[in-house]
Coordinates of C-alpha atoms and ligand atoms in Angstrom, one line a residue:
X1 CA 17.9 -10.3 -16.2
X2 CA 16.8 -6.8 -16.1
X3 CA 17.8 -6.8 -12.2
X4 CA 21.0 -8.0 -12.9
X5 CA 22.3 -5.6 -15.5
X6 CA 21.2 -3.1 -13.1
X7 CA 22.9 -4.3 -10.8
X8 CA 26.3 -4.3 -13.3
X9 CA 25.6 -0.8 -14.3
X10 CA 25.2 0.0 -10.4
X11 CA 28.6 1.6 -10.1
X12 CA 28.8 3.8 -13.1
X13 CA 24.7 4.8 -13.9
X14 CA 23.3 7.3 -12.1
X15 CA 20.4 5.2 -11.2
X16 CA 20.4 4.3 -7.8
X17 CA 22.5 0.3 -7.3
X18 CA 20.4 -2.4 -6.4
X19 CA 17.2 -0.4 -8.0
X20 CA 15.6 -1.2 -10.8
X21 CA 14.2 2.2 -12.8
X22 CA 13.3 5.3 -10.7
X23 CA 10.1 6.6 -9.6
X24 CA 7.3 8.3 -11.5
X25 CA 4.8 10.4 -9.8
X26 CA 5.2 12.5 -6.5
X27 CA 8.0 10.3 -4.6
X28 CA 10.3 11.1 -8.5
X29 CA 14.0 12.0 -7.4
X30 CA 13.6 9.5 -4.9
X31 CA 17.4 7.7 -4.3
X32 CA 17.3 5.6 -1.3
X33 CA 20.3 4.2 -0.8
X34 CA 21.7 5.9 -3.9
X35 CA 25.3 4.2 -4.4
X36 CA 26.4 2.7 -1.5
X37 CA 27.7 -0.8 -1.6
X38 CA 24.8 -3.6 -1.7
X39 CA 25.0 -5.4 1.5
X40 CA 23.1 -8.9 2.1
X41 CA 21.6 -9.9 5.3
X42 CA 22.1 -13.3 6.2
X43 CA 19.8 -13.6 9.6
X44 CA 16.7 -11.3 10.5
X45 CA 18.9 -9.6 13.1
X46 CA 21.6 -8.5 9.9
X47 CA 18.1 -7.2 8.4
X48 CA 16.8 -4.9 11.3
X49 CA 20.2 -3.7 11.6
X50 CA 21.0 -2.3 8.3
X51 CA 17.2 -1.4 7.9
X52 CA 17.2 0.5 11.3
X53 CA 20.8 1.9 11.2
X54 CA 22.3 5.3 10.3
X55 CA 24.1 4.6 7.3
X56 CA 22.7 5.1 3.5
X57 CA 22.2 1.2 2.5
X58 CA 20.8 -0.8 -0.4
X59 CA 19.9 -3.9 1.2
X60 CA 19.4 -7.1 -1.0
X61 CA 16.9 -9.7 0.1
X62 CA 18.2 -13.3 -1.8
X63 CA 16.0 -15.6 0.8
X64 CA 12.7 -15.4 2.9
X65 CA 13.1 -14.1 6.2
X66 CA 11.0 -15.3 8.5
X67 CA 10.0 -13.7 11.9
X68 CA 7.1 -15.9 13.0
X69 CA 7.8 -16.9 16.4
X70 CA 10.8 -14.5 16.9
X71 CA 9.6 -12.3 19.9
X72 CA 7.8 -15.1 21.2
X73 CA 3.2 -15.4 21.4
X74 CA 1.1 -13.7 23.4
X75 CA -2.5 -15.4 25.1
X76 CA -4.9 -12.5 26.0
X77 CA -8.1 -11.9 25.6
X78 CA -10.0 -10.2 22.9
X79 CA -13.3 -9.9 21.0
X80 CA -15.0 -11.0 18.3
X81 CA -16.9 -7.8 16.9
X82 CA -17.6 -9.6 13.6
X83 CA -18.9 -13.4 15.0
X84 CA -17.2 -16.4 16.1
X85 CA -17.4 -18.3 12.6
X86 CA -13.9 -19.8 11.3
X87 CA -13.7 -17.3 9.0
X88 CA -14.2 -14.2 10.9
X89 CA -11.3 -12.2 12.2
X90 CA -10.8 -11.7 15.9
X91 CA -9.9 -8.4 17.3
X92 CA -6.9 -8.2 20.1
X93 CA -7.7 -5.9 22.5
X94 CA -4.7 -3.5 21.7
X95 CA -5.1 -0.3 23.6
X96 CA -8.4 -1.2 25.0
X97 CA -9.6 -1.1 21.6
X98 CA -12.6 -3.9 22.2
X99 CA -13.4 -2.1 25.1
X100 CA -13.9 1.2 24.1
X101 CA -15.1 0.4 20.9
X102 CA -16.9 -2.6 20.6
X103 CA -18.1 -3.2 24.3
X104 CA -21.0 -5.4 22.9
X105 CA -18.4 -8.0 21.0
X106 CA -18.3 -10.9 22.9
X107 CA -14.8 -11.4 24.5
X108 CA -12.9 -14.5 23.2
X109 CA -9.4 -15.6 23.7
X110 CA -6.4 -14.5 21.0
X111 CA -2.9 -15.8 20.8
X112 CA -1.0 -14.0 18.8
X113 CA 2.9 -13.8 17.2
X114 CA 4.5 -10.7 19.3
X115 CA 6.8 -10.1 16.2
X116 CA 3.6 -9.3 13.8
X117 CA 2.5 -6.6 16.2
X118 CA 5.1 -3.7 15.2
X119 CA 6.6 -3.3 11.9
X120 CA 10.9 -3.6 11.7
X121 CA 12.0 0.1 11.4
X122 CA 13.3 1.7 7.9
X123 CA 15.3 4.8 8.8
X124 CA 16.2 7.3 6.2
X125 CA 18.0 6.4 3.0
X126 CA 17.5 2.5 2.8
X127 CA 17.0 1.0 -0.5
X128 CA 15.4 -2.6 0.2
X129 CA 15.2 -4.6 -2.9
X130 CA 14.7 -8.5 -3.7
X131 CA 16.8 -10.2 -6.0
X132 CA 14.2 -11.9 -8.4
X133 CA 11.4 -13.4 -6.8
X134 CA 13.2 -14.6 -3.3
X135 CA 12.9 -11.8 -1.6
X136 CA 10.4 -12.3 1.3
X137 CA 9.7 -11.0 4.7
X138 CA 7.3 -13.0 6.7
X139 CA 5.6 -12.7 9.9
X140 CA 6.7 -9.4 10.3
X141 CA 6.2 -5.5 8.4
X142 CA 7.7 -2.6 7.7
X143 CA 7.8 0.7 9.5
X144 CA 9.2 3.9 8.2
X145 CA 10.3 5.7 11.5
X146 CA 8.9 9.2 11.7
X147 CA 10.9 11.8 10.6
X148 CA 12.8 9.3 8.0
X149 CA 12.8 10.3 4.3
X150 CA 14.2 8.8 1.0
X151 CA 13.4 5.1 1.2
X152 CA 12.7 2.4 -1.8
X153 CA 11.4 -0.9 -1.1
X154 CA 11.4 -2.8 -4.4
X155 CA 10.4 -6.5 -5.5
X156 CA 9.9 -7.9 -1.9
X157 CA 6.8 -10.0 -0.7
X158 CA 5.6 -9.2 3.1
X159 CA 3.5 -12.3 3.8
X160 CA 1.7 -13.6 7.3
X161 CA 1.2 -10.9 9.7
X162 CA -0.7 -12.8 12.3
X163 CA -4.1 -12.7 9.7
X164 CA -6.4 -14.0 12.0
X165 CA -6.0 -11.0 14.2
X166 CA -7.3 -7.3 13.8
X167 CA -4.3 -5.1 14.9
X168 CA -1.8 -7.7 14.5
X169 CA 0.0 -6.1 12.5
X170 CA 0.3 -3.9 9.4
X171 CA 2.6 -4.7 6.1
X172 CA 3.7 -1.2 5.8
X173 CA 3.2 1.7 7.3
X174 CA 4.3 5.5 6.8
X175 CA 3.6 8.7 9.2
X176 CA 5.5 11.5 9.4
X177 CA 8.1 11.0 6.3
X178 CA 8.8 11.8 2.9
X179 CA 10.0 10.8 -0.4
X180 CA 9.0 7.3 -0.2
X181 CA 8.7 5.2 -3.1
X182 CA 7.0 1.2 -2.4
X183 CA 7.4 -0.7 -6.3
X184 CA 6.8 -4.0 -7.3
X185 CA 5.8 -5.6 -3.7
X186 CA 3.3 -8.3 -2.8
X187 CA 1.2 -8.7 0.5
X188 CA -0.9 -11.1 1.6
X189 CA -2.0 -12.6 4.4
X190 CA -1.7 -9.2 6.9
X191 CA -4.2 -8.8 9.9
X192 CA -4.7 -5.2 9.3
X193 CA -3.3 -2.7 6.7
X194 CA -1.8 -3.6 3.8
X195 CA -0.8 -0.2 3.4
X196 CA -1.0 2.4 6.1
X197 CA -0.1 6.5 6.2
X198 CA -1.0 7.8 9.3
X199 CA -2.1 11.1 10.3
X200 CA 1.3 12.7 10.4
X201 CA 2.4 14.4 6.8
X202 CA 3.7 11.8 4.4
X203 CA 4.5 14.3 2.2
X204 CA 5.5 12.8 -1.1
X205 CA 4.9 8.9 -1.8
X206 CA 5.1 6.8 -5.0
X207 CA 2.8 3.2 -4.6
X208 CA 3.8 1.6 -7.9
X209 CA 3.1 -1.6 -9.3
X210 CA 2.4 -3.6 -6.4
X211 CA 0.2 -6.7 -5.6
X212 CA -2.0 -6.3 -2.6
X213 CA -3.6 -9.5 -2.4
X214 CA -6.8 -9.5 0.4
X215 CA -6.9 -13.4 0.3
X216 CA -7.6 -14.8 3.4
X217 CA -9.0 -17.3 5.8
X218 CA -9.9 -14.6 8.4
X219 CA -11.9 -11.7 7.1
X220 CA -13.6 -8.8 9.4
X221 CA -16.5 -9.5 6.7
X222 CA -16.4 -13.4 7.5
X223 CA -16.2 -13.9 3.5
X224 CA -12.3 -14.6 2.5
X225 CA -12.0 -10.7 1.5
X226 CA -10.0 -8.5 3.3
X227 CA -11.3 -5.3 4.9
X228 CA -8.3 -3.8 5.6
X229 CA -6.3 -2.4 2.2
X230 CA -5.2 0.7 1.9
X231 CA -5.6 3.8 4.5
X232 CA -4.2 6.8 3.2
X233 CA -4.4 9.2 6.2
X234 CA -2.4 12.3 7.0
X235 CA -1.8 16.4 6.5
X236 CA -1.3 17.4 3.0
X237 CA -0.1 13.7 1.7
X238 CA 0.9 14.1 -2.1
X239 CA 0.1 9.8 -3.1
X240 CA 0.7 9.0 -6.5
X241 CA -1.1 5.2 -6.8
X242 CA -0.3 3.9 -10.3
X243 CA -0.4 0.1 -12.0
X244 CA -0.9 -1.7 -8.8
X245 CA -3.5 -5.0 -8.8
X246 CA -5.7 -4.3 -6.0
X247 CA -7.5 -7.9 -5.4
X248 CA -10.5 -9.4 -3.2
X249 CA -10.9 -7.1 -0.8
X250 CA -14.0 -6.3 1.0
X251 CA -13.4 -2.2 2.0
X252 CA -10.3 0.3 2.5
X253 CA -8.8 -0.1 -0.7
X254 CA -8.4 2.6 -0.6
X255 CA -9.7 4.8 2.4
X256 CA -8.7 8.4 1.5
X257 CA -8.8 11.0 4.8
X258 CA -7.6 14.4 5.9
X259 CA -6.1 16.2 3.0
X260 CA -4.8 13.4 1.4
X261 CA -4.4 14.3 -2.7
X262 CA -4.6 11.5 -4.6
X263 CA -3.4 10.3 -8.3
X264 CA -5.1 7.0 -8.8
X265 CA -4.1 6.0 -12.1
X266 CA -3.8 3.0 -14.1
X267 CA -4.9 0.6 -11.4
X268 CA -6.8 -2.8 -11.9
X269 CA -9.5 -3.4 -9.1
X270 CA -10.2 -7.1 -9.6
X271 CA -13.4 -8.2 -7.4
X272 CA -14.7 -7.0 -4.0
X273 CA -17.3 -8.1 -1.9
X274 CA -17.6 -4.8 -0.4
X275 CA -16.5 -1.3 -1.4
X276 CA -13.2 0.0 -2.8
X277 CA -12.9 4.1 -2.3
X278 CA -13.7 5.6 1.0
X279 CA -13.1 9.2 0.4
X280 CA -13.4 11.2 3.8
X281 CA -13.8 15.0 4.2
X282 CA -10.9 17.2 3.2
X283 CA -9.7 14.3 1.0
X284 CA -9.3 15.1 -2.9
X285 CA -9.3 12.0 -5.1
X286 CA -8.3 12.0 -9.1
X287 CA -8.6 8.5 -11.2
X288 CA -8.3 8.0 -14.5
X289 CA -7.2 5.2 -16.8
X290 CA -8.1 2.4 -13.9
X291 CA -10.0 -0.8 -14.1
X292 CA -12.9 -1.6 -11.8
X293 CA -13.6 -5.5 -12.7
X294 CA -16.6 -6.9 -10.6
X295 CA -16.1 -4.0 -7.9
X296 CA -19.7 -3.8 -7.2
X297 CA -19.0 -0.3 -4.6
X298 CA -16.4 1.5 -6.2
X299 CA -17.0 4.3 -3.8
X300 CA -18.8 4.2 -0.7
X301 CA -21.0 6.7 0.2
X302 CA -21.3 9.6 0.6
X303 CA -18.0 11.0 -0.9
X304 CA -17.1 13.5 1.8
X305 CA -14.5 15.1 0.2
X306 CA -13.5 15.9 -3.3
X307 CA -13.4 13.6 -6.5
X308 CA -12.9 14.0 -10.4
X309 CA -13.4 10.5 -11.7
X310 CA -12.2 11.6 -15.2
X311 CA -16.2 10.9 -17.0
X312 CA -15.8 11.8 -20.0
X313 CA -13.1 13.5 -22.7
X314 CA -14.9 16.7 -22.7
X315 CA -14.7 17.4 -18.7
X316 CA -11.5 15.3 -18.6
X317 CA -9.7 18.2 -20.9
X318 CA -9.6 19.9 -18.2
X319 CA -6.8 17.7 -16.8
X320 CA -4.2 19.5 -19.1
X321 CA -4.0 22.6 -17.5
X322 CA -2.7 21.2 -14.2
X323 CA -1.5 17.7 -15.0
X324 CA -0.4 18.4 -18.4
X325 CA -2.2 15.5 -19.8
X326 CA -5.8 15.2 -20.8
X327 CA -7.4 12.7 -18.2
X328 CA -8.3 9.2 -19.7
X329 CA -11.4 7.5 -19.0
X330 CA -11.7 4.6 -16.1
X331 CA -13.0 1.4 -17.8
X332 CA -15.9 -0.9 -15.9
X333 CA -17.1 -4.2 -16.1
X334 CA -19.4 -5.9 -14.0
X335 CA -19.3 -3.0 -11.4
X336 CA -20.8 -0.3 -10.0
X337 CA -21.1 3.4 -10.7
X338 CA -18.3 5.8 -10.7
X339 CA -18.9 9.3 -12.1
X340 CA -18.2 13.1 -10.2
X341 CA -16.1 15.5 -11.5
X342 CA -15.2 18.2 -8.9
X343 CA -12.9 20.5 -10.5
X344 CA -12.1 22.7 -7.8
X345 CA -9.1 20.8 -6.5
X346 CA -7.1 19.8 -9.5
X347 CA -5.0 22.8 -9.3
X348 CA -3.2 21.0 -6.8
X349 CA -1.6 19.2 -9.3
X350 CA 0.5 22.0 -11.1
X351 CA 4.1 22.6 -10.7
X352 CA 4.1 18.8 -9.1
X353 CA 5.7 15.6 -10.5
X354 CA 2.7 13.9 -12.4
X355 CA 2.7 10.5 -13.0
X356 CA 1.8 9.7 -16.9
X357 CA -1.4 8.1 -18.0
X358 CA -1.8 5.4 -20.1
X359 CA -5.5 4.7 -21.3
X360 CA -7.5 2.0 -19.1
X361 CA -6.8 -0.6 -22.0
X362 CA -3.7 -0.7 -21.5
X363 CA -3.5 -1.0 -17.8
X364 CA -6.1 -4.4 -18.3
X365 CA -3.6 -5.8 -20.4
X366 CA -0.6 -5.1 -18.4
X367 CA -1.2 -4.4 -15.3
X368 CA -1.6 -8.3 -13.6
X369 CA 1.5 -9.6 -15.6
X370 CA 3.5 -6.8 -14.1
X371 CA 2.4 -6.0 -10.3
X372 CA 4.3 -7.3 -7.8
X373 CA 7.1 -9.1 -6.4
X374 CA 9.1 -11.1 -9.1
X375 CA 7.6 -9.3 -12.0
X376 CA 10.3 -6.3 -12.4
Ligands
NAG401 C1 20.4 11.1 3.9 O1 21.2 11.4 2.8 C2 21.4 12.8 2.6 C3 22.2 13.0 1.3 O2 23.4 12.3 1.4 C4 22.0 13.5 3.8 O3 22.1 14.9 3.5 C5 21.2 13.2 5.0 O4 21.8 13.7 6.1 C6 20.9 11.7 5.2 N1 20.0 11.6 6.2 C7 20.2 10.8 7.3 C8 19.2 10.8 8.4 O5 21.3 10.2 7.4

């Protein structure tokens, strides 16, 4: 219902048409589309064209859209770094990577979906939004081309990206943009990233209320988890990460590199068999109001770069000064240890647009109901 009046109120709101609400956090201002005329693809060449075009869209999924099989398979050999049980991923030997990197893997043959490999690309000012819960893009991601800036995707599931396979494919990936806002989407089923931002600047990015699901047959760590979440690589990335459901994965969710600020707040980690945080050097990590539920790594060590993992209300007054909102307090259960509270790096925050906080409470109660595709 909520999309629909939306919708209605398109024309004459200043709300961007097709969207529902508008972004919090760094991506805020965010318009995508802004009011051009929905249009709504009918075959997945209708889809990479408006995606991929020049023209300011708001594109309307109302179906599934499926890829698998679209650009044909590929037989090749690859390796098996992780073992040759059923439910061990397989590596395809993209760029020599098996070669250079895991010479010792024995080699093993991959057949893979071509159209999996390389994400459809989003060009600047594309709204992509699902109406309800049919929106789905299978087999294939998405790519935001370099360069590109002011994109929404909205209320979409990306689903079966070749999931047996190590680098067959990402869900969505980002290098080299900005203003990018990703609410209210599902993955599952991906072979590597859920969520990628390369090493190029992506400046300012809003990951809101999504559902990253690591279910799978095929696991680097052989165990139905996922290794592959969330990378957030890059120069100077400003990532607000608020009220998603991060579930069953086994590492990467996220990995934090080079520069990368990051506002982690009001998240639910629900059960890992491995770690969730991977903070590399130069990386500055805030959380606060999140819940870690049977995470038994919240952060690998060491923590290379900088984290405040908002302990306590004392240190977490501190917060007010640059995020003009005292920090709340991360709640735990059945998890590991999460407690450092570098300072030095919060000043980063002022003068930006801050996401608000609610306390971790909340966040248990709401956030599952909420994340994801068909939950806006
Ligand atoms: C995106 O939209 C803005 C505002 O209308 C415009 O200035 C800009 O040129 C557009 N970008 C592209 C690549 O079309």
């Amino acid at each position: 219902m909520r999309l629909l009046a939306c919708l209605l109120l398109g024309a004459t709101a200043a709300s961007a048409a097709g969207v529902t609400g508008s972004a919090e956090g760094f991506a805020k201002g965010v318009t995508g589309g802004g009011s051009a005329s929905p249009v709504y693809p009918d075959t997945i060449d209708e889809l990479v064209s408006y995606l991929g075009d020049s023209s300011a869209r708001v594109i309307v999924l109302t179906k599934t859209f499926d890829f698998t099989n679209s650009e044909g398979t590929t037989t090749a050999t690859g390796c098996a770094p992780w073992g040759t049980a059923s439910a061990c991923q397989l590596a395809i030997n993209k760029d020599d990577w098996c070669t250079n990197y895991e010479p010792d893997a024995p080699t093993t043959s991959v057949t893979y979906d071509n159209a999996g490999v390389l994400g459809i690309t989003i060009t600047s000012n594309k709204s992509l939004v699902g109406s309800g819960s049919s929106g789905v893009i299978k087999g294939k991601g998405l790519r935001i081309v370099s360069g590109a800036s002011n994109v929404i995707i909205q209320n979409i599931a990306i689903t079966d990206i070749n999931p047996k396979y190590v680098w067959g494919g990402d869900a969505i990936t980002l290098n080299n943009c900005d203003l990018v806002w990703i609410d209210h989407v599902t993955t599952a089923r991906i072979g590597r990233q859920h969520l990628v931002l390369g090493t190029s600047a992506s400046n300012r990015v809003s990951v809101t209320n999504n559902y990253f699901n690591g279910v799978s047959s095929y696991s680097a760590t052989c165990d139905g988890y996922h290794y592959w979440g969330i990378y957030l690589d890059g120069s100077n990335d400003l990532v607000t990460l608020k009220g998603n459901y991060i579930y069953h994965f086994s590492g990467r969710s996220p990995k934090v590199a080079s520069n990368t600020l990051l506002h982690a707040v009001n998240n639910y980690w629900y059960d890992s068999s491995g770690h969730a945080f991977e903070i590399g050097s130069g990386s500055m990590v805030l959380a606060e109001g999140n819940v870690f539920q049977n995470i038994p790594t919240i952060v690998e060590s060491p923590v290379s770069g900088q984290l405040f993992t908002s302990p306590d209300t004392t240190t977490n007054a501190i917060c007010s000064t640059y995020l003009g909102h005292t920090c709340q307090v991360n709640g735990f259960g059945s998890s590991g240890t999460f407690s450092q509270a570098d300072e030095g790096f919060l000043s980063n925050f002022e003068g930006k647009n801050i996401a608000s906080a609610d306390t971790y409470s909340v966040a248990q109660s709401s956030v599952i109901g909420n994340a994801g595709q068909g939950n806006l």
